[in-house]
Amino acid sequence: MRQSLRHHIAVHSEEARLAQWFDPLVISANAEEKSLAVAFPHTLFGQWFDQAFKPAFELACKDICPDYRISYKAAPKNSSTSYSGLIEPPSAVFPALQDFGAKFTFDTFLTNRKNQFPLISAKKIAEKGSTRIYNPFVVTGASGSGKTHLLRAIANEVRAQRGYSSIFFANAEEISEKGLLLHGYSHRSFFSEYDMLIIDDIQRINPFHDLQKDISFLCDIAREMDKQLVIACSGRLSEHQFIQPGLLSRLESGLCVELREPDLDIRARFLLLQCRVMNIRLTKDQILLLAQRFKQLRSLEGILLKIAAYCSLINRKITGKELDQILEHTDGGDVFHITPEHIISITSAHFGLMPSELTGVSRKYHVVLARQFAMLLCRELTAASYPALGKFFGGKDHTTAIYAVKKINQLRKHNKDIQQTFSLLKQLCTNVSPQGRAAVQ
């Protein structure tokens, strides 16, 4: 029965399409009762099937088994049927009951007058009975300004106040890597799974072109279905030239707030709070010294871990001289996160090319060589996966990235010029002192 139905439908449908929606179905026929039971691998698949393929399926059933009664249900959890080729729904990859981190609350979000408006706005978004008038809610700001903390605080507050757990939280890279949004699922079906969608680090959508269109649709459906969409972006939206006009206009039509980097007051308060939590005893002068030297909260977290480890060894309060010794072996200043975009910019400039040529399709020797250098640098300096590397470089296959990394690594062993060029590029990419950054921008 199953094969007859498939052959019948295949006359008017592509093989790839059938593999996507027909093959995952579990079909059981009962000749005595003249019934046909159709089971879906999960509820969201059933919603997608109802909207897109149910008429064609039932038409084929009328031709093959006209007197059969059809029933639909979700497949049992212990079903032995394999769905290895099926993309799971969002809830299967990101369970509804996510852990957003208990420490991320509005109370632990340190702020002063500079960031009062973003905090008040975030609280309004999370408020019970919110009318979604700020949709989408977009939080921008420099790296380390507290965007992720604020987003997780919203999620925790919503869960605590409203008593439901259907909150989707992921960054743009995770969404694309997991195959979500939407690959066969309608935007309405996606939203039906969740009451609130929170997308962090939207600036990472640069290599994922299809994702921009998906998020644009989500902005529209969020308003239509009265669901809240919350987005965070490192830097201002206008700074990212790759954001398509359609998506940019939708993001800017909501409420956009900017988080300012933590000033000396916030950094000192952060140190006091963390010292209390980690049971570290520092003097006021030592706290002020650390707050002045390290500009980002992430940097302060790192140095406090070192201090805590040292204090556990000596089992007493740290002295000023000992703190100085720890600082001598610690890089100070802002933390500069090396990104694929930064590496592509440095490499293309060194070879006299445009960044777009490295992410393009040119097969000219000097372009390919520069692209391979950049791929290896990305692999070593950002620990990006091979599939992610392919996407960063214009949507290329992961095998291209594997070949590039192996190729340059082999050349480095036998060619001194290649090794020197690689070492120079790596030095340029990791030269993160203020002077170094100014020189390459």
JSON list of N, CA and C in Angstrom, two decimals, residues 228-256:
[
{"chain": "A", "resi": 228, "resn": "GLN", "atom": "N", "xyz": [6.08, 37.75, 21.38]},
{"chain": "A", "resi": 228, "resn": "GLN", "atom": "CA", "xyz": [7.18, 38.69, 21.58]},
{"chain": "A", "resi": 228, "resn": "GLN", "atom": "C", "xyz": [8.46, 38.18, 20.94]},
{"chain": "A", "resi": 229, "resn": "LEU", "atom": "N", "xyz": [9.10, 39.04, 20.17]},
{"chain": "A", "resi": 229, "resn": "LEU", "atom": "CA", "xyz": [10.39, 38.74, 19.55]},
{"chain": "A", "resi": 229, "resn": "LEU", "atom": "C", "xyz": [11.43, 39.67, 20.17]},
{"chain": "A", "resi": 230, "resn": "VAL", "atom": "N", "xyz": [12.49, 39.10, 20.74]},
{"chain": "A", "resi": 230, "resn": "VAL", "atom": "CA", "xyz": [13.57, 39.86, 21.38]},
{"chain": "A", "resi": 230, "resn": "VAL", "atom": "C", "xyz": [14.87, 39.51, 20.68]},
{"chain": "A", "resi": 231, "resn": "ILE", "atom": "N", "xyz": [15.64, 40.53, 20.32]},
{"chain": "A", "resi": 231, "resn": "ILE", "atom": "CA", "xyz": [16.86, 40.33, 19.53]},
{"chain": "A", "resi": 231, "resn": "ILE", "atom": "C", "xyz": [17.99, 41.16, 20.13]},
{"chain": "A", "resi": 232, "resn": "ALA", "atom": "N", "xyz": [19.19, 40.61, 20.12]},
{"chain": "A", "resi": 232, "resn": "ALA", "atom": "CA", "xyz": [20.37, 41.36, 20.56]},
{"chain": "A", "resi": 232, "resn": "ALA", "atom": "C", "xyz": [21.38, 41.43, 19.42]},
{"chain": "A", "resi": 233, "resn": "CYS", "atom": "N", "xyz": [22.06, 42.56, 19.32]},
{"chain": "A", "resi": 233, "resn": "CYS", "atom": "CA", "xyz": [23.04, 42.77, 18.25]},
{"chain": "A", "resi": 233, "resn": "CYS", "atom": "C", "xyz": [24.26, 43.47, 18.82]},
{"chain": "A", "resi": 234, "resn": "SER", "atom": "N", "xyz": [25.43, 42.92, 18.55]},
{"chain": "A", "resi": 234, "resn": "SER", "atom": "CA", "xyz": [26.68, 43.56, 18.97]},
{"chain": "A", "resi": 234, "resn": "SER", "atom": "C", "xyz": [26.96, 44.73, 18.05]},
{"chain": "A", "resi": 235, "resn": "GLY", "atom": "N", "xyz": [27.05, 45.92, 18.60]},
{"chain": "A", "resi": 235, "resn": "GLY", "atom": "CA", "xyz": [27.18, 47.12, 17.78]},
{"chain": "A", "resi": 235, "resn": "GLY", "atom": "C", "xyz": [25.83, 47.59, 17.30]},
{"chain": "A", "resi": 236, "resn": "ARG", "atom": "N", "xyz": [25.79, 48.78, 16.75]},
{"chain": "A", "resi": 236, "resn": "ARG", "atom": "CA", "xyz": [24.52, 49.33, 16.24]},
{"chain": "A", "resi": 236, "resn": "ARG", "atom": "C", "xyz": [24.12, 48.63, 14.95]},
{"chain": "A", "resi": 237, "resn": "LEU", "atom": "N", "xyz": [22.82, 48.55, 14.71]},
{"chain": "A", "resi": 237, "resn": "LEU", "atom": "CA", "xyz": [22.32, 47.90, 13.51]},
{"chain": "A", "resi": 237, "resn": "LEU", "atom": "C", "xyz": [22.88, 48.54, 12.25]},
{"chain": "A", "resi": 238, "resn": "SER", "atom": "N", "xyz": [22.98, 49.86, 12.25]},
{"chain": "A", "resi": 238, "resn": "SER", "atom": "CA", "xyz": [23.43, 50.58, 11.06]},
{"chain": "A", "resi": 238, "resn": "SER", "atom": "C", "xyz": [24.89, 50.31, 10.72]},
{"chain": "A", "resi": 239, "resn": "GLU", "atom": "N", "xyz": [25.66, 49.77, 11.68]},
{"chain": "A", "resi": 239, "resn": "GLU", "atom": "CA", "xyz": [27.07, 49.49, 11.45]},
{"chain": "A", "resi": 239, "resn": "GLU", "atom": "C", "xyz": [27.27, 48.24, 10.59]},
{"chain": "A", "resi": 240, "resn": "HIS", "atom": "N", "xyz": [26.27, 47.40, 10.51]},
{"chain": "A", "resi": 240, "resn": "HIS", "atom": "CA", "xyz": [26.39, 46.12, 9.80]},
{"chain": "A", "resi": 240, "resn": "HIS", "atom": "C", "xyz": [25.77, 46.26, 8.41]},
{"chain": "A", "resi": 241, "resn": "GLN", "atom": "N", "xyz": [26.64, 46.51, 7.44]},
{"chain": "A", "resi": 241, "resn": "GLN", "atom": "CA", "xyz": [26.18, 46.77, 6.08]},
{"chain": "A", "resi": 241, "resn": "GLN", "atom": "C", "xyz": [25.55, 45.54, 5.43]},
{"chain": "A", "resi": 242, "resn": "PHE", "atom": "N", "xyz": [25.83, 44.35, 5.94]},
{"chain": "A", "resi": 242, "resn": "PHE", "atom": "CA", "xyz": [25.31, 43.14, 5.32]},
{"chain": "A", "resi": 242, "resn": "PHE", "atom": "C", "xyz": [23.84, 42.87, 5.68]},
{"chain": "A", "resi": 243, "resn": "ILE", "atom": "N", "xyz": [23.30, 43.58, 6.67]},
{"chain": "A", "resi": 243, "resn": "ILE", "atom": "CA", "xyz": [21.90, 43.39, 7.02]},
{"chain": "A", "resi": 243, "resn": "ILE", "atom": "C", "xyz": [21.03, 43.94, 5.89]},
{"chain": "A", "resi": 244, "resn": "GLN", "atom": "N", "xyz": [20.19, 43.10, 5.33]},
{"chain": "A", "resi": 244, "resn": "GLN", "atom": "CA", "xyz": [19.38, 43.47, 4.18]},
{"chain": "A", "resi": 244, "resn": "GLN", "atom": "C", "xyz": [18.37, 44.55, 4.57]},
{"chain": "A", "resi": 245, "resn": "PRO", "atom": "N", "xyz": [18.04, 45.45, 3.63]},
{"chain": "A", "resi": 245, "resn": "PRO", "atom": "CA", "xyz": [17.13, 46.56, 3.93]},
{"chain": "A", "resi": 245, "resn": "PRO", "atom": "C", "xyz": [15.80, 46.12, 4.53]},
{"chain": "A", "resi": 246, "resn": "GLY", "atom": "N", "xyz": [15.24, 45.02, 4.03]},
{"chain": "A", "resi": 246, "resn": "GLY", "atom": "CA", "xyz": [13.96, 44.54, 4.54]},
{"chain": "A", "resi": 246, "resn": "GLY", "atom": "C", "xyz": [14.03, 44.18, 6.01]},
{"chain": "A", "resi": 247, "resn": "LEU", "atom": "N", "xyz": [15.08, 43.45, 6.40]},
{"chain": "A", "resi": 247, "resn": "LEU", "atom": "CA", "xyz": [15.25, 43.08, 7.80]},
{"chain": "A", "resi": 247, "resn": "LEU", "atom": "C", "xyz": [15.58, 44.29, 8.65]},
{"chain": "A", "resi": 248, "resn": "LEU", "atom": "N", "xyz": [16.45, 45.16, 8.14]},
{"chain": "A", "resi": 248, "resn": "LEU", "atom": "CA", "xyz": [16.83, 46.35, 8.90]},
{"chain": "A", "resi": 248, "resn": "LEU", "atom": "C", "xyz": [15.63, 47.22, 9.23]},
{"chain": "A", "resi": 249, "resn": "SER", "atom": "N", "xyz": [14.74, 47.44, 8.25]},
{"chain": "A", "resi": 249, "resn": "SER", "atom": "CA", "xyz": [13.57, 48.29, 8.48]},
{"chain": "A", "resi": 249, "resn": "SER", "atom": "C", "xyz": [12.63, 47.67, 9.51]},
{"chain": "A", "resi": 250, "resn": "ARG", "atom": "N", "xyz": [12.52, 46.33, 9.51]},
{"chain": "A", "resi": 250, "resn": "ARG", "atom": "CA", "xyz": [11.65, 45.67, 10.48]},
{"chain": "A", "resi": 250, "resn": "ARG", "atom": "C", "xyz": [12.24, 45.76, 11.89]},
{"chain": "A", "resi": 251, "resn": "LEU", "atom": "N", "xyz": [13.56, 45.58, 12.00]},
{"chain": "A", "resi": 251, "resn": "LEU", "atom": "CA", "xyz": [14.18, 45.68, 13.32]},
{"chain": "A", "resi": 251, "resn": "LEU", "atom": "C", "xyz": [14.08, 47.10, 13.87]},
{"chain": "A", "resi": 252, "resn": "GLU", "atom": "N", "xyz": [14.28, 48.08, 13.01]},
{"chain": "A", "resi": 252, "resn": "GLU", "atom": "CA", "xyz": [14.24, 49.48, 13.45]},
{"chain": "A", "resi": 252, "resn": "GLU", "atom": "C", "xyz": [12.82, 49.96, 13.72]},
{"chain": "A", "resi": 253, "resn": "SER", "atom": "N", "xyz": [11.81, 49.22, 13.25]},
{"chain": "A", "resi": 253, "resn": "SER", "atom": "CA", "xyz": [10.43, 49.61, 13.50]},
{"chain": "A", "resi": 253, "resn": "SER", "atom": "C", "xyz": [9.98, 49.27, 14.92]},
{"chain": "A", "resi": 254, "resn": "GLY", "atom": "N", "xyz": [10.78, 48.43, 15.60]},
{"chain": "A", "resi": 254, "resn": "GLY", "atom": "CA", "xyz": [10.46, 48.10, 16.99]},
{"chain": "A", "resi": 254, "resn": "GLY", "atom": "C", "xyz": [11.15, 49.07, 17.94]},
{"chain": "A", "resi": 255, "resn": "LEU", "atom": "N", "xyz": [11.37, 48.61, 19.15]},
{"chain": "A", "resi": 255, "resn": "LEU", "atom": "CA", "xyz": [12.07, 49.44, 20.14]},
{"chain": "A", "resi": 255, "resn": "LEU", "atom": "C", "xyz": [13.53, 49.02, 20.20]},
{"chain": "A", "resi": 256, "resn": "CYS", "atom": "N", "xyz": [14.41, 49.90, 19.78]},
{"chain": "A", "resi": 256, "resn": "CYS", "atom": "CA", "xyz": [15.86, 49.64, 19.81]},
{"chain": "A", "resi": 256, "resn": "CYS", "atom": "C", "xyz": [16.49, 50.41, 20.96]}
]
